[in-house]
Coordinates of C-alpha atoms in Angstrom, one line a residue:
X1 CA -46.7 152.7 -11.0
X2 CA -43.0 153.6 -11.4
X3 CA -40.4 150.9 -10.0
X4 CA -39.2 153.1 -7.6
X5 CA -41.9 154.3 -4.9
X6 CA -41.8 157.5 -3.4
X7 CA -42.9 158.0 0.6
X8 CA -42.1 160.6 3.1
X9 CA -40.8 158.5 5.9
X10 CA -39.3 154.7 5.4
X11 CA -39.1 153.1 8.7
X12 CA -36.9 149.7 9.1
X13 CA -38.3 147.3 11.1
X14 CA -42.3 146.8 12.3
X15 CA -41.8 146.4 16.3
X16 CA -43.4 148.3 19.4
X17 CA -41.3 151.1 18.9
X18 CA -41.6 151.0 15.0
X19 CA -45.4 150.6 15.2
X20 CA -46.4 152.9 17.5
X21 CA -43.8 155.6 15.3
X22 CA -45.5 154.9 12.2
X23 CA -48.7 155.7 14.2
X24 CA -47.4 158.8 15.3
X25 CA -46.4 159.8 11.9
X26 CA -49.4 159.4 10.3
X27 CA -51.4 160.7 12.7
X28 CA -49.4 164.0 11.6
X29 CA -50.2 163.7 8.3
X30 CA -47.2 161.6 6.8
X31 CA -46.7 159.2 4.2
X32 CA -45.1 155.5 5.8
X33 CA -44.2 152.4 5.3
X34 CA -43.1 149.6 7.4
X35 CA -40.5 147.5 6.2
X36 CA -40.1 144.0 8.6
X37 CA -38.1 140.3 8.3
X38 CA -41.3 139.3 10.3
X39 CA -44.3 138.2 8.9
X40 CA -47.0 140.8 10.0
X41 CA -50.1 138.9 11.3
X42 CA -47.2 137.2 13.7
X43 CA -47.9 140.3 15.6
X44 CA -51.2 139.4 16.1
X45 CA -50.3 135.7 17.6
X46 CA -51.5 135.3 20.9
X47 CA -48.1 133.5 21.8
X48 CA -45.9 136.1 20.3
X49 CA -43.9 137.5 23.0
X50 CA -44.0 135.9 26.6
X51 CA -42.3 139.2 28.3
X52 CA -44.5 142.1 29.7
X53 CA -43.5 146.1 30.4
X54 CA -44.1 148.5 32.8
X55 CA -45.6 151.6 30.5
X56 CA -44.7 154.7 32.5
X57 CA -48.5 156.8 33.0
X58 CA -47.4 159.4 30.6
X59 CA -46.2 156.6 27.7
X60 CA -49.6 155.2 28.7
X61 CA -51.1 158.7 27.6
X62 CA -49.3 158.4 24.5
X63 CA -50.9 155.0 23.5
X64 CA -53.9 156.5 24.6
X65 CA -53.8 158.9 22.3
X66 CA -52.5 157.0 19.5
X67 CA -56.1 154.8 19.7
X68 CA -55.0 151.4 21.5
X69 CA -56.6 152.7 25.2
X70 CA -59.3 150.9 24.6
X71 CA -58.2 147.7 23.7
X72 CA -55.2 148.1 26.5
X73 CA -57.0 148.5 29.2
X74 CA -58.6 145.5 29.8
X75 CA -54.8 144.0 29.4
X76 CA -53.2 146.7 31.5
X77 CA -52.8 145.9 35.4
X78 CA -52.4 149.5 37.8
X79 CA -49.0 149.9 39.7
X80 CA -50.2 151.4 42.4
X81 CA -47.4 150.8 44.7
X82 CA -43.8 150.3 44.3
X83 CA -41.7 148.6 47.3
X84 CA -38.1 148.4 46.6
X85 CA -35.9 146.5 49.2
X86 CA -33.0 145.3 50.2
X87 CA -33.0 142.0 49.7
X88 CA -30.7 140.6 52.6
X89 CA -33.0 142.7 55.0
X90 CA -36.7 142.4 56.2
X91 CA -39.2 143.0 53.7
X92 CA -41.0 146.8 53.6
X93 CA -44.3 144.7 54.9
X94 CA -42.8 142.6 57.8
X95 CA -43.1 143.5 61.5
X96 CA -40.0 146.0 62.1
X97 CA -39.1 147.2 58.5
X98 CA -35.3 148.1 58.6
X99 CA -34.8 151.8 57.2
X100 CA -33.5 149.8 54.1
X101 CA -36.4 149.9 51.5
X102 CA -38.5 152.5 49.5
X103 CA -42.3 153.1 49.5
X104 CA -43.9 154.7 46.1
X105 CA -47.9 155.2 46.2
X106 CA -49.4 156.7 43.0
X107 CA -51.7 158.7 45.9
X108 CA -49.2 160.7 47.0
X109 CA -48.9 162.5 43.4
X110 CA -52.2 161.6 42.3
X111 CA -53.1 165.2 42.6
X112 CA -50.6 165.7 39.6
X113 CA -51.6 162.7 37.1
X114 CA -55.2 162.7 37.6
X115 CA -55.6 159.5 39.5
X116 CA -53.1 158.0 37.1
X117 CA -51.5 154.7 39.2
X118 CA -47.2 154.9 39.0
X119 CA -47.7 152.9 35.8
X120 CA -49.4 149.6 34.1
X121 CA -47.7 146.6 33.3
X122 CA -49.0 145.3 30.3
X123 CA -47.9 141.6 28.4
X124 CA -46.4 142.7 25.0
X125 CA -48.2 140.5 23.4
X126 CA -51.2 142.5 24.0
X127 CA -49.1 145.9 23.4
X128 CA -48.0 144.2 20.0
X129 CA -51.4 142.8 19.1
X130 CA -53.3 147.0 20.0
X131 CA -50.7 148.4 17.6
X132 CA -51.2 145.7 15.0
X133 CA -55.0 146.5 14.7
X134 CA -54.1 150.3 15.4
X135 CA -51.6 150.1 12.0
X136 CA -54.4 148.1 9.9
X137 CA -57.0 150.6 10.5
X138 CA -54.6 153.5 9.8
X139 CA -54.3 152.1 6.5
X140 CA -50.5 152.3 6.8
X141 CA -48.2 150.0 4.3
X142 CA -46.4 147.0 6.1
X143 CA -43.8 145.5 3.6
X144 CA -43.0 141.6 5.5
X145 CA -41.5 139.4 5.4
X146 CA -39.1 142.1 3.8
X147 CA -35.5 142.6 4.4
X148 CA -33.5 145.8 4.2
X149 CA -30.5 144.9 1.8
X150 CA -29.3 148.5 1.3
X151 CA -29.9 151.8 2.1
X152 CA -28.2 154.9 -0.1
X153 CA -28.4 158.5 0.7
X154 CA -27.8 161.9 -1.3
X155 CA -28.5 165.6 -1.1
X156 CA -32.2 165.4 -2.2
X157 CA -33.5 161.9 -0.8
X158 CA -32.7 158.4 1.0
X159 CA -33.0 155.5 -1.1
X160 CA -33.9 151.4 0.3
X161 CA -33.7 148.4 -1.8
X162 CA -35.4 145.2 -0.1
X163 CA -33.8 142.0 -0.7
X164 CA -36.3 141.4 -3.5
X165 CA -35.2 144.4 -5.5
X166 CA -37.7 146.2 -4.9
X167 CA -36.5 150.0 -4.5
X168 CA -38.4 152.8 -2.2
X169 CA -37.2 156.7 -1.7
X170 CA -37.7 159.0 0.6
X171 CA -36.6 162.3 2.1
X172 CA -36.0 160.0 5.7
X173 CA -35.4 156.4 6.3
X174 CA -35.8 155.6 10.5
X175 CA -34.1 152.9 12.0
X176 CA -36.5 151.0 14.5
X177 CA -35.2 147.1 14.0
X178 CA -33.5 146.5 17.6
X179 CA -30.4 146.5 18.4
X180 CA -28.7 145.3 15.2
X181 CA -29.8 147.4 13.3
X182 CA -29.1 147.6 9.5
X183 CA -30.0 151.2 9.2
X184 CA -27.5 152.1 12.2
X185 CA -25.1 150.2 10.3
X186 CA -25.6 152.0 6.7
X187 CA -25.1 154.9 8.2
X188 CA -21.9 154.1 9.8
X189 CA -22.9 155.0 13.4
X190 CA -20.6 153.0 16.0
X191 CA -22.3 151.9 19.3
X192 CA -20.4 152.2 22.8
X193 CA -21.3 149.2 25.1
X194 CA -20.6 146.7 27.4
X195 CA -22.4 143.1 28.3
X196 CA -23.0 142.4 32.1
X197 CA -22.1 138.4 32.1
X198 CA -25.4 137.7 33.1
X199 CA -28.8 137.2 31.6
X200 CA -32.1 138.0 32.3
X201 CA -34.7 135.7 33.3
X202 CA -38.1 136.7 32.7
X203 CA -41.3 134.1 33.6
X204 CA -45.2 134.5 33.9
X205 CA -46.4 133.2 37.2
X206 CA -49.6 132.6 38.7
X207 CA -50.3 133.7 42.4
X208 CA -51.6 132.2 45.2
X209 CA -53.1 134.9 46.4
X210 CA -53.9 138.6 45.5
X211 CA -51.0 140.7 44.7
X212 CA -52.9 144.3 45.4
X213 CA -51.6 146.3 42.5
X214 CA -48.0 146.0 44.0
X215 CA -44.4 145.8 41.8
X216 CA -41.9 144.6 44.6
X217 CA -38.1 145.0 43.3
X218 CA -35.5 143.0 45.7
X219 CA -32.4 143.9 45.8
X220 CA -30.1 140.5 46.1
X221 CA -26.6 139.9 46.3
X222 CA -26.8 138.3 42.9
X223 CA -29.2 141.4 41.4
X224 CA -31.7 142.2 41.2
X225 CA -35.6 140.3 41.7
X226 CA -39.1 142.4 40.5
X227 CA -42.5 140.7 41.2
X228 CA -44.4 142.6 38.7
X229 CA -48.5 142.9 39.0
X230 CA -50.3 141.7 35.9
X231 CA -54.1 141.1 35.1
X232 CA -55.7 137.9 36.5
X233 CA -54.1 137.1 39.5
X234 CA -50.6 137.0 38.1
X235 CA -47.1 138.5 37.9
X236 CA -44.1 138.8 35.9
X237 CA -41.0 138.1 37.2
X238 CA -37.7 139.6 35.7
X239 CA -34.0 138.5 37.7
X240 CA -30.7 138.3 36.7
X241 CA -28.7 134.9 36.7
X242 CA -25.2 134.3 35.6
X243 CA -24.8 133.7 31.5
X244 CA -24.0 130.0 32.6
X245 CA -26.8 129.6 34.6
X246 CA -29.0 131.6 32.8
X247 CA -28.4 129.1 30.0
X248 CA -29.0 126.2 32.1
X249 CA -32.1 127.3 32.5
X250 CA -33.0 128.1 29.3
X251 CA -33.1 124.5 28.3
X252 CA -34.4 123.2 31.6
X253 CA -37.6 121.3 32.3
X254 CA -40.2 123.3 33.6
X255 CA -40.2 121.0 37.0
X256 CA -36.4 121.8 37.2
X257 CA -37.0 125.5 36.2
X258 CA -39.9 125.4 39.0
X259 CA -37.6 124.3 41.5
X260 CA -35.0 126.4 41.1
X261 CA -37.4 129.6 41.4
X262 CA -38.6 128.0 44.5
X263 CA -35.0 127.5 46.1
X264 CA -33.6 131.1 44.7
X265 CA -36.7 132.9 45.8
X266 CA -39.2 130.4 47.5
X267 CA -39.1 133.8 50.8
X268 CA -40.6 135.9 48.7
X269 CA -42.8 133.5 46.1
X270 CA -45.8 132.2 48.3
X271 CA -47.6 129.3 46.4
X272 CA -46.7 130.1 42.6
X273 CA -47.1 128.6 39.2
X274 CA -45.8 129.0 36.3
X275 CA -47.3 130.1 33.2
X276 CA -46.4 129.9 29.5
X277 CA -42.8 130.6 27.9
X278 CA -40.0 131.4 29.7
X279 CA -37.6 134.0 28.4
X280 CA -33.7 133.8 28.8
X281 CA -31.9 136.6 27.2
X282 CA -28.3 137.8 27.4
X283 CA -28.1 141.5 29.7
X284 CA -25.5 144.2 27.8
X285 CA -25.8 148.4 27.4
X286 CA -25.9 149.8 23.8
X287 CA -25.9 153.1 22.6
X288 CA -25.1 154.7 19.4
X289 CA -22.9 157.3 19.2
X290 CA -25.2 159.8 17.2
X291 CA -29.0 159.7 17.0
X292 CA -29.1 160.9 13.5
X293 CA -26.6 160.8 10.2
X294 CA -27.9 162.5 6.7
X295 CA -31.4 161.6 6.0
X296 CA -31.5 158.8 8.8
X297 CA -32.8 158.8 12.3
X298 CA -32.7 156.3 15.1
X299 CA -35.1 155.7 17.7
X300 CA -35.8 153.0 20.4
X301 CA -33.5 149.7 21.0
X302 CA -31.7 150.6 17.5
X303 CA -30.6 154.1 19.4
X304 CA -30.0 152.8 23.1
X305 CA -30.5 148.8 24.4
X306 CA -30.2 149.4 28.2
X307 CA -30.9 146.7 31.0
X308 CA -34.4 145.7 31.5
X309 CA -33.5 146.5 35.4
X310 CA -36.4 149.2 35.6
X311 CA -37.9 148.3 32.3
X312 CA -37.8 151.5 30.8
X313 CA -36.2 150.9 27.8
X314 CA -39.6 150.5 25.7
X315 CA -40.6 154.0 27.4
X316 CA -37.4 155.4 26.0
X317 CA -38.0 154.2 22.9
X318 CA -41.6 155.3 22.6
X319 CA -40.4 159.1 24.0
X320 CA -37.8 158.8 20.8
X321 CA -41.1 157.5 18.7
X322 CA -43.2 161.0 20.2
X323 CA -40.1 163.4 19.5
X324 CA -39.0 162.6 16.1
X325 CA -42.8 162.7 14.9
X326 CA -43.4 165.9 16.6
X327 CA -40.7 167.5 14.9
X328 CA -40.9 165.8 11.2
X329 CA -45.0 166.8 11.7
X330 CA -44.2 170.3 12.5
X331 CA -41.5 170.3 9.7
X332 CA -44.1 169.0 7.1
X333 CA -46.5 171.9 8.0
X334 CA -43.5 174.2 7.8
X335 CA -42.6 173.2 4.6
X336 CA -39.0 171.6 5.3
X337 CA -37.0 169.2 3.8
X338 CA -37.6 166.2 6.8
X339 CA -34.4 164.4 5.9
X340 CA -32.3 167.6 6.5
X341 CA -29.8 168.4 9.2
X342 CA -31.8 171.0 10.4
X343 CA -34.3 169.5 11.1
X344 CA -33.1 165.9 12.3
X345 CA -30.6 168.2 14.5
X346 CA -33.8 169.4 16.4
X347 CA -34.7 165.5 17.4
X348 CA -31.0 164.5 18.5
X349 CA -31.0 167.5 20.8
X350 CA -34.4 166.9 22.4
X351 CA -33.7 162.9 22.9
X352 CA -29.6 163.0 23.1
X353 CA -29.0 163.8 26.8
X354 CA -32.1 161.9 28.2
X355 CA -31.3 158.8 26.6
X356 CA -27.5 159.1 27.5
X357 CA -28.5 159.9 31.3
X358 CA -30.9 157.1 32.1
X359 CA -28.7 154.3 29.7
X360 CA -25.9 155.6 32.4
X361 CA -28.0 155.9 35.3
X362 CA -29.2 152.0 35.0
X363 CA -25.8 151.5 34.3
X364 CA -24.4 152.7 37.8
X365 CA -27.5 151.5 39.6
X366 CA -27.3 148.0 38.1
X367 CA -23.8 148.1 39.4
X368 CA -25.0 149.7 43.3
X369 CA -27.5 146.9 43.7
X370 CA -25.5 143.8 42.6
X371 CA -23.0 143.5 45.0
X372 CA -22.8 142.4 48.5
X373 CA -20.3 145.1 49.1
X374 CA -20.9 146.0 52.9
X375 CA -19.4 149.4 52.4
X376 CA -21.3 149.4 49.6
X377 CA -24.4 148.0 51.0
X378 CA -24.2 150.5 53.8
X379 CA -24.6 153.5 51.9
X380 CA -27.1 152.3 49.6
X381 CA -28.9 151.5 52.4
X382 CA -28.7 155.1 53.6
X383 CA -29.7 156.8 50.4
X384 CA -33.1 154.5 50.4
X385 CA -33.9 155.4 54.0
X386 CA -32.8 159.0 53.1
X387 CA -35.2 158.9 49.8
X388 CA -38.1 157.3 52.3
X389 CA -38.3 159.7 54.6
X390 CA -38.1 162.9 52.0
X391 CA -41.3 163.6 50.8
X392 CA -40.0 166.1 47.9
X393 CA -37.7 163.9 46.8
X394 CA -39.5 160.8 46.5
X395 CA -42.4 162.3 44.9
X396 CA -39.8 163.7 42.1
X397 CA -38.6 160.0 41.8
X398 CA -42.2 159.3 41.0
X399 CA -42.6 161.8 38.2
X400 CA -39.3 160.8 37.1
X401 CA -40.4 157.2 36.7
X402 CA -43.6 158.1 35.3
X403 CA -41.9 159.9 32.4
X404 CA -43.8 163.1 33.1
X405 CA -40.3 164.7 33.8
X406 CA -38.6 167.2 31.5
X407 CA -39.2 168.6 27.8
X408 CA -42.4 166.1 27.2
X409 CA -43.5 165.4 23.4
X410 CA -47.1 166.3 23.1
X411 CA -48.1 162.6 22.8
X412 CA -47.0 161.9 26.1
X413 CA -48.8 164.8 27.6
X414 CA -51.8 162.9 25.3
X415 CA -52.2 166.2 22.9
X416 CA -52.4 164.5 19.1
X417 CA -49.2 165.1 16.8

């Protein structure tokens, strides 16, 4: 074997988004390997990650198709409602509902997504663990614990050296380590951003009684509250503190961390406990400026972090992971160079303006809903009531947030690469 080893696709960093493009890519008939700081069996630890994500019914297609279905499903609770309210009014459930809330049932577009439910939330532990046993099979290359120390480019090929000195080449290196990404750096692509002074607080509860397949979002003063449906009788909940509190909490007994959930939320938690971890974690926008620079593409938190508010930014990053293999598979067939311009170009203009739209739409929407604003409040208030009563329109928000919207890479419409 030569010291330098030759691949057609180099992909930096061995995450949910970097996995499940590696998948993609092989699946299409390319040569990968993952490179991660991680150690990769800590992807199959049970304790790994303590958050959970609601996969849009179309990025569930995707995983589908990939081969983790089967081993997700048993992991995956249906959304089969949404109820969004305001949080200072009645609930959507209570006795005289004010106007000021939104209904979503998956029935009302089931005739569209085959009985699909809204979405599934699914622990990413599980996610992580599927796409671990989904890369091992596959046969793909995982390089951890292995860091990226530099990455070179010329006319005819990329080139990474690892921290060990060990050298790869490749007509693409893919950036897919977060949101510090060494890749995004290399290439000299600036990010445009903004963090919130708050932080997200994410806990795994147990409930006292059956949640019935329901997501409830509350909109509160402070922002935002979701009571998110898992497996086994309990929920994730994901709500925004200040960064001072947030990191009170962080390091707080679990009886103190108990009580405060009670007093911040003990209307709308009936007889909960908590369960494993609790995640603290600091709430700011990222996005890079350009998707793509010669022979590099970025995809997932590495191209856009945006707030976990509606928990799409795994969904984004998974559309990014469905595009760019689409395209580099297709290229291959055709023959192309897959690290040229012409053919990254074709990526950046399928993913640029959705990924710019929805980091700005949770953007303006994180803004609408935190605030106590009564001018404000007033016609946010309208546009729910208006959004309730307009079938059309609230089916299209569906669709919207079920990813089956737009330009769809065949993955998501679960057609292999």
């Amino acid at each position: 074997m030569s010291d330098t080893e030759r691949y057609d696709i180099i992909i930096a960093g061995a995450g949910l988004t970097g996995a499940a493009f590696a998948l993609a890519a092989a699946q299409g008939g390319l040569k990968v390997v993952m490179i991660d700081p991680q150690p990769f069996d800590a992807q199959l630890a049970p304790t790994f990650d303590g958050r959970s994500t609601a996969i849009a019914f179309s990025t569930f297609r995707m995983l589908d198709t990939l081969g983790l279905g089967e081993s997700l499903r048993p992991h995956a609770c249906r959304m089969d409602h949404i109820l969004v309210t305001d949080g200072r009014r009645p609930g959507a459930a209570s006795p005289s509902p004010s106007p000021a809330f939104l209904r979503f049932d998956a029935d009302e577009i089931g005739g569209r997504t085959g009985g699909e439910p809204l979405g599934y939330l699914v622990e990413n532990r599980r996610i992580r663990v599927a796409l671990a046993e989904a890369v091992i099979r596959a046969g793909i290359e995982v390089r951890a614990p292995a860091s990226v120390a530099s990455v070179t480019t010329d006319a005819g090929k990329a080139t990474v050296t690892l921290a060990d000195g060990s050298i790869l080449t490749a007509p693409l290196v893919v950036g897919a380590e977060g949101r510090g990404s060494t890749v995004r750096r290399a290439a000299g692509i600036e990010t445009v951003g903004w963090t919130y002074g708050q932080s997200g607080v994410v806990a795994t509860v147990r409930m006292g009684r059956d949640h019935g397949n329901v997501a409830h979002e509350y909109f509160l003063p402070s922002g935002p509250f979701a009571i998110l449906p898992l497996t086994d009788q309990r929920a994730s909940l994901v709500w925004t503190e200040t960064t001072r509190r947030g990191e009170a909490l962080r390091s707080a007994s679990d009886e103190a961390f108990h009580a405060h959930l009670m007093r911040r939320f003990g209307e709308f938690l009936d007889d909960v406990t908590v369960e494993g971890p609790r995640f603290v974690y600091p709430l700011s926008l990222s996005l890079a400026e350009k998707l793509i620079a010669p022979r590099i593409a970025l995809i997932g938190d590495a191209a856009h972090g945006v707030h976990p508010i509606a928990g799409q930014g795994l969904n984004m990053g998974l559309k990014d992971a469905a595009a760019l293999a689409e395209v580099l598979a297709e290229a291959a067939r055709l023959g192309e160079d897959l690290g040229s311009e012409t053919v990254l170009e074709r990526y950046a203009r399928w993913r640029r303006f959705d990924n710019a739209a929805l980091a700005a739409g949770f953007d303006a929407f994180v803004r609408l809903f935190s605030n106590d604003i009564a001018p404000i409040r007033f016609a946010r208030n309208l546009g729910m009531a208006a959004v309730n009563r307009i079938g059309p329109l609230r089916r299209a928000f569906m669709q919207e947030a079920g990813g089956a919207t737009g330009d769809l890479p065949r993955l998501l419409r679960g057609e292999a690469v």
